[in-house]
Short mmCIF file of C-alpha atoms and ligand atoms in Angstrom, two decimals:
data_model
loop_
_atom_site.label_atom_id
_atom_site.label_comp_id
_atom_site.label_asym_id
_atom_site.label_seq_id
_atom_site.Cartn_x
_atom_site.Cartn_y
_atom_site.Cartn_z
CA MET L 211 -19.30 -7.41 -8.85
CA ARG L 212 -16.42 -4.94 -8.43
CA HIS L 213 -13.52 -5.63 -6.05
CA PHE L 214 -10.75 -3.23 -4.96
CA LEU L 215 -7.71 -5.50 -5.15
CA THR L 216 -5.37 -3.17 -7.02
CA THR L 217 -5.71 0.28 -8.56
CA ALA L 218 -4.47 -1.29 -11.80
CA ASP L 219 -8.08 -2.50 -12.24
CA TRP L 220 -9.48 1.05 -11.91
CA ASP L 221 -8.96 3.91 -14.33
CA ARG L 222 -7.85 7.40 -13.35
CA ALA L 223 -11.35 8.92 -13.62
CA GLU L 224 -12.82 6.24 -11.34
CA LEU L 225 -10.08 6.77 -8.77
CA GLN L 226 -10.51 10.55 -8.99
CA ALA L 227 -14.25 10.11 -8.31
CA LEU L 228 -13.33 8.28 -5.08
CA LEU L 229 -10.94 11.11 -4.14
CA ASP L 230 -13.61 13.74 -4.87
CA ASP L 231 -16.08 11.89 -2.67
CA ALA L 232 -13.41 11.61 0.04
CA VAL L 233 -13.11 15.42 -0.01
CA ASP L 234 -16.89 15.67 0.59
CA LEU L 235 -16.69 13.09 3.38
CA LYS L 236 -13.84 15.01 4.98
CA LYS L 237 -16.19 18.03 5.22
CA SER L 238 -19.24 15.97 6.35
CA PRO L 239 -17.87 12.91 8.16
CA PHE L 240 -21.10 11.55 9.66
CA GLN L 241 -23.56 10.23 7.06
CA ASP L 242 -26.03 7.35 6.97
CA ARG L 243 -24.88 5.93 3.62
CA LEU L 244 -24.15 2.46 5.01
CA ASN L 245 -26.90 2.17 7.62
CA GLY L 246 -27.38 -1.44 8.70
CA LYS L 247 -24.46 -2.73 6.62
CA SER L 248 -21.44 -4.67 7.87
CA ILE L 249 -17.81 -5.13 6.87
CA ALA L 250 -15.45 -7.95 7.89
CA LEU L 251 -11.86 -6.77 8.43
CA VAL L 252 -9.64 -9.85 8.11
CA PHE L 253 -6.11 -9.23 9.39
CA PHE L 254 -3.32 -11.77 8.91
CA ASN L 255 -0.80 -9.06 9.99
CA PRO L 256 -0.72 -6.19 12.52
CA SER L 257 -2.03 -2.69 11.88
CA LEU L 258 -2.65 0.63 13.61
CA ARG L 259 -3.95 2.92 10.83
CA THR L 260 -5.77 0.44 8.61
CA ARG L 261 -7.63 -1.26 11.42
CA SER L 262 -8.71 1.90 13.22
CA SER L 263 -9.58 3.92 10.08
CA PHE L 264 -11.75 1.16 8.55
CA ASP L 265 -13.49 0.44 11.87
CA ILE L 266 -14.15 4.11 12.68
CA GLY L 267 -14.99 4.94 9.05
CA ALA L 268 -17.63 2.21 8.93
CA HIS L 269 -19.10 3.49 12.21
CA GLN L 270 -19.26 7.08 10.91
CA LEU L 271 -21.34 5.87 7.92
CA GLY L 272 -23.75 3.78 10.03
CA ALA L 273 -22.11 0.40 9.38
CA HIS L 274 -20.68 -2.21 11.72
CA ALA L 275 -17.13 -3.56 11.39
CA VAL L 276 -16.03 -6.94 12.73
CA VAL L 277 -12.28 -7.55 13.06
CA LEU L 278 -11.02 -11.12 12.55
CA GLU L 279 -7.46 -12.36 13.02
CA PRO L 280 -7.22 -15.90 11.58
CA GLY L 281 -5.02 -18.05 13.75
CA LYS L 282 -5.55 -15.78 16.77
CA GLY L 283 -9.20 -15.02 17.61
CA SER L 284 -10.56 -16.93 14.61
CA TRP L 285 -9.64 -20.26 12.96
CA PRO L 286 -6.49 -20.62 10.86
CA ILE L 287 -7.46 -20.78 7.16
CA GLU L 288 -6.32 -23.10 4.33
CA PHE L 289 -5.97 -21.66 0.81
CA GLU L 290 -4.82 -24.66 -1.25
CA MET L 291 -7.62 -26.19 -3.31
CA GLY L 292 -8.03 -29.98 -3.26
CA THR L 293 -5.67 -30.42 -0.33
CA VAL L 294 -6.03 -32.90 2.54
CA MET L 295 -6.49 -30.57 5.51
CA ASP L 296 -4.56 -32.57 8.10
CA GLY L 297 -2.27 -29.67 9.12
CA HIS L 298 -2.70 -26.48 11.16
CA ALA L 299 -5.68 -24.91 9.31
CA GLU L 300 -9.16 -25.65 10.67
CA GLU L 301 -11.21 -24.22 7.82
CA HIS L 302 -10.91 -23.50 4.13
CA VAL L 303 -11.15 -20.06 2.51
CA ARG L 304 -13.96 -21.50 0.35
CA GLU L 305 -16.17 -21.74 3.45
CA ALA L 306 -14.73 -18.72 5.31
CA ALA L 307 -15.31 -16.32 2.38
CA ARG L 308 -18.82 -17.60 1.64
CA VAL L 309 -19.90 -17.54 5.30
CA LEU L 310 -18.59 -13.98 5.81
CA SER L 311 -20.44 -13.01 2.60
CA ARG L 312 -23.72 -14.14 4.22
CA TYR L 313 -23.06 -11.89 7.25
CA CYS L 314 -21.35 -8.89 5.64
CA ASP L 315 -21.70 -6.55 2.69
CA LEU L 316 -17.93 -6.14 2.26
CA ILE L 317 -14.82 -8.16 3.15
CA ALA L 318 -11.45 -6.44 3.57
CA VAL L 319 -8.21 -8.45 3.81
CA ARG L 320 -4.63 -7.75 4.92
CA ALA L 321 -2.20 -10.53 4.01
CA PHE L 322 1.52 -9.77 3.68
CA PRO L 323 3.89 -11.99 1.71
CA ASP L 324 5.55 -14.98 3.39
CA PHE L 325 9.00 -13.56 2.37
CA LYS L 326 10.29 -17.00 1.33
CA ASP L 327 9.73 -17.11 -2.45
CA TRP L 328 8.72 -14.01 -4.41
CA SER L 329 7.50 -16.12 -7.34
CA VAL L 330 4.86 -17.49 -4.94
CA ASP L 331 4.13 -14.25 -3.05
CA ARG L 332 3.64 -12.28 -6.29
CA GLN L 333 0.58 -14.45 -7.04
CA ASP L 334 -1.26 -12.66 -4.18
CA ARG L 335 -3.04 -15.92 -3.44
CA VAL L 336 -4.75 -15.04 -0.14
CA ILE L 337 -6.74 -12.03 -1.31
CA LYS L 338 -7.40 -13.55 -4.73
CA SER L 339 -8.84 -16.62 -2.98
CA PHE L 340 -11.16 -14.42 -0.91
CA ALA L 341 -12.23 -12.58 -4.08
CA ARG L 342 -12.82 -15.87 -5.90
CA HIS L 343 -15.02 -17.42 -3.22
CA ALA L 344 -16.73 -14.35 -1.67
CA THR L 345 -20.09 -13.21 -3.02
CA VAL L 346 -19.53 -9.61 -1.85
CA PRO L 347 -16.85 -7.09 -2.86
CA VAL L 348 -13.36 -7.61 -1.43
CA ILE L 349 -11.03 -4.74 -0.48
CA ASN L 350 -7.23 -4.97 -0.31
CA MET L 351 -5.95 -3.64 3.05
CA GLU L 352 -2.33 -4.41 1.92
CA THR L 353 -0.98 -7.53 0.32
CA ILE L 354 1.66 -7.02 -2.39
CA THR L 355 0.17 -3.60 -3.12
CA HIS L 356 -1.57 -1.16 -0.76
CA PRO L 357 -4.25 0.55 -2.87
CA CYS L 358 -5.99 2.33 0.03
CA GLN L 359 -2.65 3.94 0.91
CA GLU L 360 -2.37 5.02 -2.74
CA LEU L 361 -5.67 6.89 -2.53
CA ALA L 362 -4.66 8.57 0.73
CA LEU L 363 -1.31 9.63 -0.72
CA MET L 364 -2.82 11.03 -3.92
CA LEU L 365 -5.44 12.97 -1.96
CA ALA L 366 -2.68 14.46 0.23
CA ILE L 367 -0.66 15.40 -2.86
CA GLN L 368 -3.67 17.03 -4.54
CA GLU L 369 -4.50 18.95 -1.34
CA ARG L 370 -1.01 20.49 -1.30
CA LEU L 371 -0.06 20.67 -4.99
CA GLY L 372 -3.34 20.76 -6.89
CA LYS L 373 -3.11 18.92 -10.21
CA PRO L 374 -0.27 16.38 -9.99
CA ASP L 375 0.35 16.18 -13.74
CA GLY L 376 3.99 16.75 -14.68
CA LYS L 377 5.14 17.10 -11.07
CA LYS L 378 8.26 15.09 -10.18
CA PHE L 379 7.56 12.18 -7.82
CA LEU L 380 10.59 10.51 -6.27
CA LEU L 381 10.14 7.08 -4.72
CA THR L 382 13.25 6.44 -2.66
CA TRP L 383 14.32 3.19 -1.03
CA THR L 384 15.54 3.74 2.52
CA TYR L 385 17.40 1.56 4.98
CA HIS L 386 15.51 -0.49 7.59
CA PRO L 387 16.99 -3.20 9.82
CA LYS L 388 14.49 -5.77 8.47
CA PRO L 389 13.53 -6.68 4.89
CA LEU L 390 10.07 -5.16 4.40
CA ASN L 391 7.18 -5.69 1.99
CA THR L 392 7.40 -4.06 -1.46
CA ALA L 393 3.65 -3.30 -1.38
CA VAL L 394 3.78 0.44 -0.63
CA ALA L 395 6.66 0.94 -3.06
CA ASN L 396 4.72 -0.84 -5.82
CA SER L 397 1.72 1.29 -4.94
CA GLY L 398 3.70 4.52 -4.94
CA LEU L 399 4.78 3.76 -8.50
CA LEU L 400 1.25 2.86 -9.59
CA ILE L 401 -0.59 5.89 -8.22
CA ALA L 402 1.98 8.56 -9.11
CA SER L 403 2.30 7.28 -12.68
CA LYS L 404 -1.45 6.80 -13.12
CA PHE L 405 -2.01 10.44 -12.11
CA GLY L 406 0.41 11.82 -14.71
CA MET L 407 3.43 12.48 -12.53
CA ASP L 408 7.02 12.24 -13.73
CA VAL L 409 8.28 9.32 -11.67
CA THR L 410 11.78 8.46 -10.45
CA LEU L 411 12.67 5.26 -8.61
CA LEU L 412 15.85 5.56 -6.50
CA CYS L 413 17.32 2.36 -5.03
CA PRO L 414 20.80 1.11 -4.07
CA ASN L 415 21.35 -1.22 -7.03
CA GLU L 416 19.52 -3.50 -9.49
CA ASP L 417 18.71 -6.04 -6.77
CA TYR L 418 16.30 -3.50 -5.28
CA LEU L 419 14.31 -2.96 -8.45
CA LEU L 420 10.62 -3.60 -7.99
CA ASP L 421 8.74 -6.38 -9.78
CA GLU L 422 8.56 -5.91 -13.56
CA ARG L 423 4.77 -6.08 -13.34
CA TYR L 424 4.71 -2.72 -11.52
CA LEU L 425 7.63 -1.17 -13.40
CA ASN L 426 5.88 -1.99 -16.70
CA LEU L 427 2.58 -0.53 -15.53
CA ALA L 428 4.38 2.63 -14.38
CA ARG L 429 6.12 2.86 -17.78
CA GLU L 430 2.78 2.42 -19.56
CA TYR L 431 0.96 5.02 -17.41
CA THR L 432 3.73 7.62 -17.58
CA SER L 433 4.41 7.29 -21.30
CA SER L 434 0.70 7.46 -22.18
CA GLN L 435 0.60 10.87 -20.43
CA GLY L 436 3.85 12.28 -21.84
CA GLN L 437 5.85 11.56 -18.68
CA ASN L 438 8.76 9.24 -17.84
CA LEU L 439 9.71 6.53 -15.40
CA THR L 440 13.38 7.03 -14.50
CA ILE L 441 15.34 4.43 -12.55
CA THR L 442 18.53 5.61 -10.86
CA HIS L 443 20.99 4.66 -8.12
CA ASP L 444 22.38 8.22 -7.94
CA ILE L 445 20.99 10.03 -4.89
CA ASP L 446 21.77 13.61 -5.95
CA GLU L 447 20.35 13.16 -9.46
CA ALA L 448 17.19 11.59 -8.04
CA TYR L 449 16.43 14.41 -5.58
CA ASP L 450 17.15 17.26 -8.01
CA GLY L 451 13.92 19.19 -8.66
CA ALA L 452 11.60 16.65 -6.96
CA HIS L 453 8.17 17.93 -5.89
CA VAL L 454 7.30 14.88 -3.75
CA VAL L 455 9.74 12.54 -2.00
CA TYR L 456 8.09 9.28 -0.97
CA ALA L 457 10.24 7.07 1.26
CA LYS L 458 9.91 3.33 1.78
CA SER L 459 12.18 0.44 2.63
CA TRP L 460 11.85 -2.98 1.03
CA GLY L 461 13.71 -6.27 0.80
CA ALA L 462 15.51 -7.14 -2.44
CA LEU L 463 13.39 -9.52 -4.52
CA PRO L 464 16.27 -11.78 -5.67
CA TYR L 465 17.12 -12.46 -2.00
CA PHE L 466 13.66 -13.66 -0.90
CA GLY L 467 14.27 -16.55 1.51
CA ARG L 468 18.02 -15.75 1.73
CA TRP L 469 17.78 -12.65 3.91
CA GLU L 470 21.06 -13.25 5.76
CA GLU L 471 22.81 -12.78 2.39
CA GLU L 472 20.89 -9.56 1.68
CA LYS L 473 21.54 -7.98 5.09
CA PRO L 474 25.13 -6.78 4.45
CA ILE L 475 24.01 -5.10 1.21
CA ARG L 476 21.14 -3.37 2.99
CA ASP L 477 23.39 -2.38 5.91
CA ALA L 478 25.81 -0.72 3.47
CA HIS L 479 23.11 1.75 2.35
CA LYS L 480 22.09 3.51 5.59
CA HIS L 481 23.01 6.78 3.87
CA PHE L 482 19.77 6.57 1.82
CA ILE L 483 18.05 8.18 4.86
CA VAL L 484 15.92 11.20 3.87
CA ASP L 485 17.57 14.24 5.45
CA SER L 486 17.55 18.04 5.06
CA GLU L 487 20.63 18.02 2.84
CA LYS L 488 18.91 15.79 0.31
CA MET L 489 15.58 17.66 0.58
CA ALA L 490 17.47 20.92 -0.18
CA ARG L 491 18.07 19.60 -3.71
CA THR L 492 14.29 19.34 -4.33
CA ASP L 493 11.94 22.01 -5.69
CA ASP L 494 10.49 22.86 -2.25
CA GLY L 495 9.63 19.17 -2.21
CA LEU L 496 7.06 17.56 0.04
CA PHE L 497 8.00 14.47 2.05
CA SER L 498 5.77 11.52 2.84
CA HIS L 499 5.78 7.97 4.14
CA CYS L 500 2.92 5.52 4.70
CA LEU L 501 3.78 5.00 8.42
CA PRO L 502 4.79 3.29 10.62
CA CYS L 503 8.20 4.90 10.17
CA ARG L 504 11.45 4.48 12.11
CA ARG L 505 12.68 8.02 12.84
CA ASN L 506 16.35 8.74 12.18
CA VAL L 507 16.64 5.46 10.31
CA LYS L 508 14.44 6.14 7.27
CA VAL L 509 14.03 9.92 7.74
CA THR L 510 15.47 12.46 10.13
CA ASP L 511 13.36 14.13 12.82
CA GLU L 512 13.98 17.44 11.06
CA VAL L 513 12.33 16.29 7.79
CA ILE L 514 9.43 14.28 9.21
CA ASP L 515 8.56 17.16 11.58
CA SER L 516 8.93 19.87 8.91
CA GLU L 517 6.16 21.78 7.12
CA ALA L 518 7.01 19.72 4.05
CA SER L 519 5.92 16.51 5.73
CA LEU L 520 2.62 14.97 4.61
CA VAL L 521 2.74 11.91 6.85
CA ILE L 522 -0.10 12.86 9.20
CA GLU L 523 -2.27 14.24 6.38
CA GLU L 524 -1.78 11.06 4.37
CA ALA L 525 -2.62 8.91 7.41
CA GLU L 526 -5.75 10.99 8.12
CA ASN L 527 -6.81 10.61 4.50
CA ARG L 528 -6.95 6.83 4.92
CA LEU L 529 -10.18 7.42 6.85
CA HIS L 530 -11.80 9.59 4.18
CA VAL L 531 -10.79 7.61 1.10
CA GLN L 532 -11.83 4.29 2.64
CA LYS L 533 -15.25 5.73 3.51
CA ALA L 534 -15.60 6.77 -0.14
CA LEU L 535 -14.49 3.30 -1.22
CA MET L 536 -16.88 1.44 1.11
CA SER L 537 -19.72 3.68 -0.10
CA ALA L 538 -18.87 2.95 -3.73
CA LEU L 539 -18.57 -0.82 -3.31
CA ALA L 540 -21.26 -1.75 -0.78
CA PRO L 541 -24.17 -3.38 -2.61
N1 LIG O 250 0.07 2.54 6.57
C1 LIG O 250 -0.55 1.50 7.13
O1 LIG O 250 -1.16 0.66 6.45
O2 LIG O 250 -0.47 1.49 8.49
P1 LIG O 250 -0.84 0.24 9.41
O3 LIG O 250 0.13 -0.88 9.04
O4 LIG O 250 -0.67 0.71 10.81
O5 LIG O 250 -2.24 -0.18 9.10
#
C-alpha cells in the first residue's frame, strides 16, 4: 500500500505523472473517478486552502469528504504506544486509524510540530502513527513537510516556465512575528531540487538552516542532475539571476522551546522582506508563497500583486494536484 507522506518516497517520474494528470483534471474538473468513495480529513491545526481544496476536490470526483478535528468535534487522540491513558486523550490512534480505515478509502492528516523540541518533532510521529495503523493510504496535509504544496508549486512553475531544469530557485527566509513551521521551506527545497533546479537557500544566519535531512536530500537531488544547492546569508547574491523566488518564514531549529531567546534575532531581520528592489536583481523572476501570507511583512503589496506573483495559481493548483493524488492512491 502506497502512502503520500513525503515526496522523498516518490521519484521524479511518479510526481510528474501526478502533475500531468492534474493538468488534465484542470481542463475537465468533474469526473466520476472516485464515485462512492470517502476520505477522512483529520485536522489537528487550522486551514483554509487545504481543507476546502480536499473537500471540494473529493466532491468533484464523486467522493465524500468528512472533516475531523480531534479535541474539538472529535475525541482527543493518544499516540504513545503502551501508555496508561489516564490523561486528556479519550482514544488511541491504533483504534482511530483502523476505524476510519473501515469507513474511508483514504485518510489525510494535518499535524504541525509542537514547537518544543525539534528532535521530537522531526520524528513526524502523528502522521507516521496513522500510516502504521491505517489499512488505507494516508496523505500528508502538512506536518514537517507539505508535499501537496510541493506539487502545486511545481505545477505553477511548469505552467509559467516550462521545463524547470537548470532554472534558479531561491528559497528565502522572511520575517514573521511568530516562529513558524519549517514544513513549506523543507518542501520547497525538496521539490525544486528533485525537479533539476539550481537551488539557493537564503537565511539570516546558521541558526536558520533547515534540518540536515532536507539539506542532504536537496544536495543529493541537485548534484545527481548537475545542479547545486547554495546556502547564503547575502541577500544581493541570493537574488541575482533568480527565476523563482519562494518566500517562507520559519523558526530557528536550535531555539525550539526557547522562542523568547530567538525573537530578538528574528526581529533584527525584518529587511528580508521580498520587495521590488530585491526582485529587480532577478532574471524576470517569479514570486510565490504557499499562503497564508502577511502582506508588507513577508512581501510587499507591489510584489504579491504583480504579474510575477504565482500565489493564486499555486493555491488553485492545490485543488488539481490533490485530485490527481486521490485518484492515484484510492484503492
Ligand atoms: N498553504 C496551505 O496549506 O494553506 P492552509 O494552511 O490554509 O491550508
